[in-house]
Coordinates of C-alpha atoms in Angstrom, one line a residue:
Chain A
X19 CA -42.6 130.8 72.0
X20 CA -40.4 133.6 70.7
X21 CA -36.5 133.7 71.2
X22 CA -34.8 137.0 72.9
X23 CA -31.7 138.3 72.0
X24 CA -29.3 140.2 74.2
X25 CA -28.7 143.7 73.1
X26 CA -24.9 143.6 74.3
X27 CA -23.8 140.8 73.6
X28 CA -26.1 138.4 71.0
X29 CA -26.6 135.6 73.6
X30 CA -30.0 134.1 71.9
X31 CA -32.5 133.1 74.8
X32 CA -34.8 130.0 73.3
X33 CA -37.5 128.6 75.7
X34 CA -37.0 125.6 74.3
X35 CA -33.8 125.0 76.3
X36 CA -34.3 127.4 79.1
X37 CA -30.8 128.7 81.4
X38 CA -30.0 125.9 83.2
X39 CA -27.3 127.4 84.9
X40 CA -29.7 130.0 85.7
X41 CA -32.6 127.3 86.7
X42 CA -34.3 127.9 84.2
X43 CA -36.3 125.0 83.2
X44 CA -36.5 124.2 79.2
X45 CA -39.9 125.8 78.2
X46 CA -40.2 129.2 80.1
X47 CA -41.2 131.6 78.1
X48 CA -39.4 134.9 78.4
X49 CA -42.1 136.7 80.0
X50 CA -41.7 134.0 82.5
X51 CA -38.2 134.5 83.9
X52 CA -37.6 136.5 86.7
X53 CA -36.7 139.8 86.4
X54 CA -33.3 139.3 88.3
X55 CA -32.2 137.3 86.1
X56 CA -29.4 138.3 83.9
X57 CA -27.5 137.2 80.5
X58 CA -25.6 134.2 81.2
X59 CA -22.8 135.6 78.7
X60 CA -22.5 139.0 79.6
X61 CA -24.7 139.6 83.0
X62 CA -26.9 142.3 80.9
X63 CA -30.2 142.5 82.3
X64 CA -33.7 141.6 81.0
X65 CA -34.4 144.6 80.7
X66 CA -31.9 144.9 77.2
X67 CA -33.2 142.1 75.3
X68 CA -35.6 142.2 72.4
X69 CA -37.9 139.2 70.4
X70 CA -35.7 137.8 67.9
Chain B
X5 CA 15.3 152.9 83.1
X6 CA 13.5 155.5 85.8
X7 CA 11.1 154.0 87.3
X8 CA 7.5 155.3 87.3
X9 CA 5.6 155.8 90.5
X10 CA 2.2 156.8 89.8
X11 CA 1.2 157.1 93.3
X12 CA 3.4 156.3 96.7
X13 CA 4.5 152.7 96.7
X14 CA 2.4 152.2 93.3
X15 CA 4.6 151.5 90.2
X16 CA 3.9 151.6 86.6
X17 CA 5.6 147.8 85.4
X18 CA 4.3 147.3 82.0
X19 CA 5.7 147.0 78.4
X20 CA 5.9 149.4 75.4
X21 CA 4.7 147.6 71.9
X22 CA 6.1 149.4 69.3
X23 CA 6.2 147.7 66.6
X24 CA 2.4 146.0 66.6
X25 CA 0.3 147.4 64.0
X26 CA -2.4 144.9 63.7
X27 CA -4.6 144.4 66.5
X28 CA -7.2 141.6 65.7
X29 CA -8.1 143.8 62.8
X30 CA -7.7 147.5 64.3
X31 CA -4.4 149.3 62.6
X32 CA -2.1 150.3 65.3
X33 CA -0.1 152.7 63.5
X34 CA 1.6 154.3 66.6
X35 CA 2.0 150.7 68.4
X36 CA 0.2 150.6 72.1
X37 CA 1.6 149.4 76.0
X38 CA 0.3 146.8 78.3
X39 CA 0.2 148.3 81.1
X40 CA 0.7 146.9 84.4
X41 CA 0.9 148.0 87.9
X42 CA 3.1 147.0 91.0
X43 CA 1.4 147.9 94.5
X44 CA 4.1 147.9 97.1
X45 CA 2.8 147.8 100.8
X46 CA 2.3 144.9 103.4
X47 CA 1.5 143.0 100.7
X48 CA 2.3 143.5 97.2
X49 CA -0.4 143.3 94.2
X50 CA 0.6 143.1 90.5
X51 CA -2.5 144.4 88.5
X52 CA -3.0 143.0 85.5
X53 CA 0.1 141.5 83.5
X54 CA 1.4 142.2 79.6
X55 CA 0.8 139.9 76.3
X56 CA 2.8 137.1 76.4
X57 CA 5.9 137.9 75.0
X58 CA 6.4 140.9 76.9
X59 CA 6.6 138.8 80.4
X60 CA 10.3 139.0 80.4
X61 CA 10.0 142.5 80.2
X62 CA 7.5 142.9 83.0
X63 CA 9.2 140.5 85.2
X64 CA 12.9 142.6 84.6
X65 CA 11.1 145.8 85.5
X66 CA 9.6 144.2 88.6
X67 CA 12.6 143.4 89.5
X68 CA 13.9 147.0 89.5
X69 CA 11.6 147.4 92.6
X70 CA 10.9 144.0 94.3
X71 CA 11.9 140.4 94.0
X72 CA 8.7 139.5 91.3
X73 CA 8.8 136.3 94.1
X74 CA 7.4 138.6 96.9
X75 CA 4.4 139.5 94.9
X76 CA 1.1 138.2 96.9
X77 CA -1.9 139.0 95.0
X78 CA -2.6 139.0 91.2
X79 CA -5.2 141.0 90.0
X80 CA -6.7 140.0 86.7
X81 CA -9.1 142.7 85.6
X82 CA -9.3 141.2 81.9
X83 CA -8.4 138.0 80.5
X84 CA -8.5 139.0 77.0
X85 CA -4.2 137.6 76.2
X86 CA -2.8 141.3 76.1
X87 CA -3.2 141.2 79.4
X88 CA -3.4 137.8 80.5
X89 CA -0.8 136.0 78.4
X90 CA 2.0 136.7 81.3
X91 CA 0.1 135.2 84.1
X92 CA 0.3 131.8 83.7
X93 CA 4.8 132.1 83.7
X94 CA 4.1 134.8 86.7
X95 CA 1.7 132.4 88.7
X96 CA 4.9 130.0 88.2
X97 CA 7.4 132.7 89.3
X98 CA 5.1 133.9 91.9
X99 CA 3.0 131.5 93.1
X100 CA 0.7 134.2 94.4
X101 CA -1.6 133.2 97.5
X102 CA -4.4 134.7 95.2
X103 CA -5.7 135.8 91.9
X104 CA -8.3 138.1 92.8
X105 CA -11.3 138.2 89.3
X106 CA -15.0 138.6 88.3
X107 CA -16.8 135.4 88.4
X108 CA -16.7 135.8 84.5
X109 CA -13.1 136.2 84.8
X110 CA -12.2 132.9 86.8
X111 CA -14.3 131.2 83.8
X112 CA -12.7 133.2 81.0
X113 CA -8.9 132.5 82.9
X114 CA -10.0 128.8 82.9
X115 CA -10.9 128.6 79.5
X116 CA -7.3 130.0 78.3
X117 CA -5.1 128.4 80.2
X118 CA -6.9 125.1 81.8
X119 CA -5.7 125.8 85.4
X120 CA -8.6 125.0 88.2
X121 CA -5.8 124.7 90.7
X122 CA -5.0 128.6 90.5
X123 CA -5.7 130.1 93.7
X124 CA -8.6 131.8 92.1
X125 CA -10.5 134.8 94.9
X126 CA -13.8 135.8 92.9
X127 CA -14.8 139.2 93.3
X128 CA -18.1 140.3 93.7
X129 CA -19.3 143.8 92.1
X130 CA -19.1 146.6 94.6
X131 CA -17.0 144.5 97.1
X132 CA -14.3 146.3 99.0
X133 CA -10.9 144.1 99.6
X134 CA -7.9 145.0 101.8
X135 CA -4.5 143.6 100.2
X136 CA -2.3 144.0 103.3
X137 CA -3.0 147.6 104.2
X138 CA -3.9 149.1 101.3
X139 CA -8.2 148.9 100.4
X140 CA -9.4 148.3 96.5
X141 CA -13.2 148.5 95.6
X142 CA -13.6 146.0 92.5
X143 CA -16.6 147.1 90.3
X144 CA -17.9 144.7 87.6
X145 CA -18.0 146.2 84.3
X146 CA -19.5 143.4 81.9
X147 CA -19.0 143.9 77.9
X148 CA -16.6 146.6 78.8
X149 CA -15.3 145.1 76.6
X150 CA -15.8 141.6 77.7
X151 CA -17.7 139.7 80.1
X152 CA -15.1 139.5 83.1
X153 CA -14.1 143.2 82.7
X154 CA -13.5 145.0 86.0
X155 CA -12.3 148.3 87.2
X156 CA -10.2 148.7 90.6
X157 CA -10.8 151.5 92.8
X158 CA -8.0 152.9 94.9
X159 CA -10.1 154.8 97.7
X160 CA -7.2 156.2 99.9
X161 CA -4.9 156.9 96.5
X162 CA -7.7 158.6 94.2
X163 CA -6.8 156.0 92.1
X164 CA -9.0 154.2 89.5
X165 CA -7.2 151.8 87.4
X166 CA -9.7 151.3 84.6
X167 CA -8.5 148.7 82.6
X168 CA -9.3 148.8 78.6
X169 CA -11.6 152.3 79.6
X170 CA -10.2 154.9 78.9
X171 CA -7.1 153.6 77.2
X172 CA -5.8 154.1 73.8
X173 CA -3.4 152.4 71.2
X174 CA -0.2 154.8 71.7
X175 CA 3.5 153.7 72.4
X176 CA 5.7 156.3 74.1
X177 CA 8.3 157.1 76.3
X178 CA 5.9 159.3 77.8
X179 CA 3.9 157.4 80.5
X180 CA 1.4 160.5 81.7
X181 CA -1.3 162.2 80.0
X182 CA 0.4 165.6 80.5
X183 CA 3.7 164.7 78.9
X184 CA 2.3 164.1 75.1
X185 CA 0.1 166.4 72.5
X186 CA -3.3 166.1 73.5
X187 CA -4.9 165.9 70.4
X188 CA -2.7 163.4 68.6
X189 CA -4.0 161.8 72.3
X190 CA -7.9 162.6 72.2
X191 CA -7.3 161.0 68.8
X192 CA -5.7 158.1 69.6
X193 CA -8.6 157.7 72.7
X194 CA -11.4 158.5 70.0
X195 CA -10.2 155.9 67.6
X196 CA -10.2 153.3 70.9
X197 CA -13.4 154.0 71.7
X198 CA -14.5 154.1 68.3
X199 CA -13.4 150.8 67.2
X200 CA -13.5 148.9 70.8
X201 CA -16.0 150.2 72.9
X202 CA -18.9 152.1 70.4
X203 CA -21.5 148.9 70.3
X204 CA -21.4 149.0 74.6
X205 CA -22.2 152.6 74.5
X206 CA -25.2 152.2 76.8
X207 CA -23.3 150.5 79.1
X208 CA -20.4 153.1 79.0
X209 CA -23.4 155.6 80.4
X210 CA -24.2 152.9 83.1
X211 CA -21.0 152.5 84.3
X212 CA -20.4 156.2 84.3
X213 CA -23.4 157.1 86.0
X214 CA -22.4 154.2 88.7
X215 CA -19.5 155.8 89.3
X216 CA -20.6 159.1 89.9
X217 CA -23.8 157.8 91.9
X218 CA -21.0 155.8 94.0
X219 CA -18.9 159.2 94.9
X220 CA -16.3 157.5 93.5
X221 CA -13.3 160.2 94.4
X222 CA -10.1 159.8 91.8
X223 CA -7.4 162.3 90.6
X224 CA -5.9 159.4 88.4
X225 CA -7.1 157.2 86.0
X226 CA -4.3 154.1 84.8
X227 CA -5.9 152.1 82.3
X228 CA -4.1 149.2 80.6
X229 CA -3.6 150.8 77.5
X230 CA -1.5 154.0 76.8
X231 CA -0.9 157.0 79.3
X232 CA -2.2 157.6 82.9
X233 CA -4.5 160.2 83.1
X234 CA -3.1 162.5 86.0
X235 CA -3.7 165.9 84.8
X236 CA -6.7 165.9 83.3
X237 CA -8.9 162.3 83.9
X238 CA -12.1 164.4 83.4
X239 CA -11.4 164.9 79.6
X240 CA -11.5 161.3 78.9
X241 CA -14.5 160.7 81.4
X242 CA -16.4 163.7 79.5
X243 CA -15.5 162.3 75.9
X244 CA -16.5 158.8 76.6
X245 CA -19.9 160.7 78.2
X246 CA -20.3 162.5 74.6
X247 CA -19.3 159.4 72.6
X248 CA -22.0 156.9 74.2
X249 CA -24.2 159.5 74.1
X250 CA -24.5 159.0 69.6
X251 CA -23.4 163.2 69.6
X252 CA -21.8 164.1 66.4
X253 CA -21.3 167.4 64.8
X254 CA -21.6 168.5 61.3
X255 CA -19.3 165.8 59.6
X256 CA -20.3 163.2 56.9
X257 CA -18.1 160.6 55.3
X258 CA -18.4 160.1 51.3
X259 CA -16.5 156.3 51.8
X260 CA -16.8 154.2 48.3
X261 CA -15.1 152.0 46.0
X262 CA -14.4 151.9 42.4
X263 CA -13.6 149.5 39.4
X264 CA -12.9 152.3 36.6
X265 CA -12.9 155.5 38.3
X266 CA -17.0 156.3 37.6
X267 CA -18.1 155.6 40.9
X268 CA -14.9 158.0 42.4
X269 CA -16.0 160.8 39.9
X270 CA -19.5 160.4 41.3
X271 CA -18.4 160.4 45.0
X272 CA -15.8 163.6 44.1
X273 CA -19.0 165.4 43.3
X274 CA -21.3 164.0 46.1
X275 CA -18.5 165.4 48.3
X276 CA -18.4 168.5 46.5
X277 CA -22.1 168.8 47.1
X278 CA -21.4 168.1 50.7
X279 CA -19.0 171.1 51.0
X280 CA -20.8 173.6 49.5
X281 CA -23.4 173.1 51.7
X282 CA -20.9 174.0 54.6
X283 CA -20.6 170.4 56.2
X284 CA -17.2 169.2 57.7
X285 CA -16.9 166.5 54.5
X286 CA -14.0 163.9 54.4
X287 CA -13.6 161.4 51.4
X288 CA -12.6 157.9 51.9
X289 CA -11.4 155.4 49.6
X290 CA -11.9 152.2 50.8
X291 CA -8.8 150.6 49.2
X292 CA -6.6 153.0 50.5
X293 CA -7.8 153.2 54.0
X294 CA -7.8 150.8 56.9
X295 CA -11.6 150.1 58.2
X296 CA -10.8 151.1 61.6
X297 CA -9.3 154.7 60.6
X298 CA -12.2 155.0 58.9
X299 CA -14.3 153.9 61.9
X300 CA -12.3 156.5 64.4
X301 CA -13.3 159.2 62.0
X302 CA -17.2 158.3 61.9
X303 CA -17.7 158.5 65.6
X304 CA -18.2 162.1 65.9
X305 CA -20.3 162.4 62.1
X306 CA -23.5 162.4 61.4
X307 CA -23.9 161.5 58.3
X308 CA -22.4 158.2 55.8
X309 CA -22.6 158.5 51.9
X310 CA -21.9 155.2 50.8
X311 CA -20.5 154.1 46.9
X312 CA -19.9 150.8 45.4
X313 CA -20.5 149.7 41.6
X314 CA -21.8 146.2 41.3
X315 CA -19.6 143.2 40.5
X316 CA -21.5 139.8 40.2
X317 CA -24.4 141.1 41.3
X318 CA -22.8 142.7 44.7
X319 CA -21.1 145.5 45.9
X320 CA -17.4 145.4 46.0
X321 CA -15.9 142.9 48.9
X322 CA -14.1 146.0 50.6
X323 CA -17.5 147.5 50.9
X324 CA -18.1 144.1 52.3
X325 CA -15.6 144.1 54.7
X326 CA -16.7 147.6 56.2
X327 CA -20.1 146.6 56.5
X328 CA -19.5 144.2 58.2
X329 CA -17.4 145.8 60.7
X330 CA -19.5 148.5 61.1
X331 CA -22.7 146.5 61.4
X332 CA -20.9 144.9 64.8
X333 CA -20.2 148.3 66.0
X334 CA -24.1 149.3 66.3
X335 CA -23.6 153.1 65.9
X336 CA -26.3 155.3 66.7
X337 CA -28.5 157.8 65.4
X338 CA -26.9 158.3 62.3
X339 CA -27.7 159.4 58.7
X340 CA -27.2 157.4 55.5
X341 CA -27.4 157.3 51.4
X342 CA -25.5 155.3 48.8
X343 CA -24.5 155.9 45.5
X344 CA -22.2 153.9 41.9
X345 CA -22.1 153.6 38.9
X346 CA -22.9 150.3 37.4
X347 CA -22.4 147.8 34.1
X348 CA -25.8 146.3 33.7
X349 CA -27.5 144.3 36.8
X350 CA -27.1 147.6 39.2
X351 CA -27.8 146.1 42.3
X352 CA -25.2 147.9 44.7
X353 CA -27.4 150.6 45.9
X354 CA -30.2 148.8 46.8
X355 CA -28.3 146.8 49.0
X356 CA -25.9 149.6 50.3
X357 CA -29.5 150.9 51.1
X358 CA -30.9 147.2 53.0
X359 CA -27.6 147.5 54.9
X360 CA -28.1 151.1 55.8
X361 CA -31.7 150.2 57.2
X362 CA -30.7 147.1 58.6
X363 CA -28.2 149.1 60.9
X364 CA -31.1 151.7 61.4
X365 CA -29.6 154.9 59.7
X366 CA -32.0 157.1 58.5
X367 CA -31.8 157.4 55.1
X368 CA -31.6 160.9 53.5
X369 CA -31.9 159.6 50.2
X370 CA -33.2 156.7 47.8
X371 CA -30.1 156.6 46.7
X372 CA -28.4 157.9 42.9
X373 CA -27.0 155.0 40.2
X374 CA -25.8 155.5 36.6
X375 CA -25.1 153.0 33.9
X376 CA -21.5 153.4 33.1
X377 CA -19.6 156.6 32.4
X378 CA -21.5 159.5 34.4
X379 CA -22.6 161.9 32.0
X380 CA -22.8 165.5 33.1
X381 CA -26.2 165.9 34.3
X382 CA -25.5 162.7 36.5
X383 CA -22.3 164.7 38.1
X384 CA -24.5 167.2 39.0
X385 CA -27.3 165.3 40.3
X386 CA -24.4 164.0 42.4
X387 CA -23.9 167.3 43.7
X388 CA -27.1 167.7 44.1
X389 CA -27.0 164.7 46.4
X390 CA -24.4 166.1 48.1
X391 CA -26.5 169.0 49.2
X392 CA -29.7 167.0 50.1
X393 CA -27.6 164.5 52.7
X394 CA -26.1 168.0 53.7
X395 CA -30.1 169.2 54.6
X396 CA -30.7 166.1 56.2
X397 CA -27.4 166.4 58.5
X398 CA -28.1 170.0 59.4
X399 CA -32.1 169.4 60.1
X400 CA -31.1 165.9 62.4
X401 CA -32.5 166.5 66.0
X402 CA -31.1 165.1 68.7
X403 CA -34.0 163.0 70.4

């Protein structure tokens, strides 16, 4: 599963640990997440991350 | 001293810094303020506070206006310590029944100064709060600079006080846009934005466009940086528009470094080259010139013409060093070639040129090295140079 990084800040999304804060469970992929969700860091959106 | 009332009942409080000239790696060469301000009504706010050692200063100029005891609300729109490092004396002094901040902001306030008892009030984007009789909108603005960032919106005053927007390094007497040269102002604002705010340029155009989308009505802008913008607020709002929007005029920067003068001779004629061609050409020796002057100068070009010989297999470490800083300022939609004279290994070039890529430039160029002591026909090629990166900058399109 491929990591995303945020575009603002550099917060590195990895599926293997998920956003728990976020309720993410370890092993979603990105595609997965819903699309509300924003960067735990900086509150960007989904919407400005790219594949690592 | 006079005291400054920005609007009725709303003071200006903060602190001139006129001596700092190194802000975490940005050269203030003309010093800066915190800024700070006092609202006076049925209850009284203190917006934002001053770097640390200025809290005497802030709490003696309160003092000119109120007992600093009376204040109720604290409103921390940035925690970064230029701002923050006052509050946690003031929170002492004041013992405020609340500390209004972004969710971000009660986390970053923790994380500096460890108090979870603080009578924290976390502020939602968009969410309207009446302190006493007097309303504020709080809007979010994440990575502006930081995470917890946050503008206050003074509805019935026309007042937006901005916090590091808008802002620039400048210490003065003068606490009003009107009352100092504008350019050695626009400057001062260019270099800000340049060297704080350029890698959040697409959230610069969000924030913007929220504002105007939210009929957000202001005749004064107070950030926490520099002079209040009271005569002309929509100069700064229509030069952070054109900065985030990558547009840059005719300029290109010939910036190198040299061991024994070969790579310089090279660059005098790449910039010579550049001239000629009619471009708005400025040469920069990295030695001699602070990164972030540098930096303020690149916003508005186009074009980068990069030189560097090749020590131990590298370029110079002051090529290094701007590289580096330049890389974490993600400008856009620029154009790019590099250039130096080398002893035998030569790689400078190719890696000016992987770094150029890697910070997607476009290059105009593969790029010109010479063995040693340029001959004539390589001062001339350099020229020649000159005049291609010169093409490239004048064909560029805007996309």
């Amino acid at each position: 599963m491929k990591k995303y990084v945020c575009n603002l800040c550099g917060y590195v999304y990895d599926p293997a640990d998920g956003d728990k804060e976020s309720g993410i469970a370890p092993g979603t992929p990105f595609e997965d997440i819903p699309a509300g969700w924003t960067c735990p860091l900086c509150g960007a959106s989904k919407d400005d991350f790219s594949a690592e | 001293m006079k005291l400054v009332e920005l609007k009725k009942g709303i003071y200006w409080v903060g602190a001139v810094d006129w001596n700092i000239r190194d802000f975490h790696g940005y050269s203030t060469w003309e010093g800066t303020t915190y800024n700070s301000y006092l609202m006076v009504g049925d209850k009284i706010t203190l917006f934002d506070g001053v770097k640390n050692e200025y809290t005497d200063t802030l709490i003696a100029r309160i003092s000119e206006i109120i007992d600093p005891s009376k204040i109720d609300y604290l409103v921390v729109n940035h925690v970064e310590p230029d701002h923050s490092g006052a509050i946690p004396q003031l929170v002492e002094i004041i013992k405020p029944e609340k500390i209004f901040c972004s969710d971000m902001g009660q986390k970053a306030l923790a994380g500096h100064y460890h108090y979870s008892e603080w009578p924290y009030q976390v502020v939602k984007s968009g969410e309207e709060v009446m302190l006493g009789n007097r309303k504020v909108i709080f809007q979010e603005a994440r990575m502006l600079h930081w995470p917890d960032s946050m503008l206050a919106y003074l509805p019935d005053e026309k007042l937006l006080i901005s916090n590091d927007a808008f802002g620039e390094h400048l210490a003065t007497v003068e606490r009003f846009d009107d009352e100092v040269d504008n350019s050695r102002l626009m400057g001062q604002a260019a270099k800000y934005y340049a060297n704080i705010l350029w890698p959040y340029s697409p959230l610069v155009q969000k924030i913007i466009k929220t504002v105007v989308d939210l009929k957000w009505d202001f005749d004064m802008i107070a950030p926490d940086h520099g002079v209040i913008w009271r005569k002309n607020p929509g100069q700064i709002i229509s030069a952070y528009a054109k900065w985030s929007d990558c547009q840059a005029g005719n300029r290109v920067l010939v910036v190198y470094e040299s061991m024994w003068k070969s790579t310089e001779k090279m660059a005098a004629q790449i910039t010579h080259g550049l001239a000629d061609a009619g471009l708005d050409v400025r040469q920069y020796r990295l030695e001699l010139n602070h990164r972030s002057d540098i930096i303020a100068d690149f916003l508005e070009a186009r074009g980068l013409v990069l030189g560097s010989p090749t020590l131990n297999n590298q370029f110079m470490p002051q090529m290094a060093d701007f590289l580096s800083y330049l890389r974490g300022l993600k400008p856009g939609k620029k154009i790019g070639a590099a250039f130096g004279s080398y002893g035998w290994s030569g790689e400078a070039v190719r890696q000016m040129n992987e770094c150029l890529e890697n910070m997607n430039f476009q290059l105009a160029d593969q790029g010109l090295r010479h063995q040693w002591v340029p001959t004539r026909e390589v001062l001339r090629s350099c020229y020649e140079l000159g005049g291609r990166v010169a093409q490239e900058v004048k064909n560029y399109r805007f996309e």
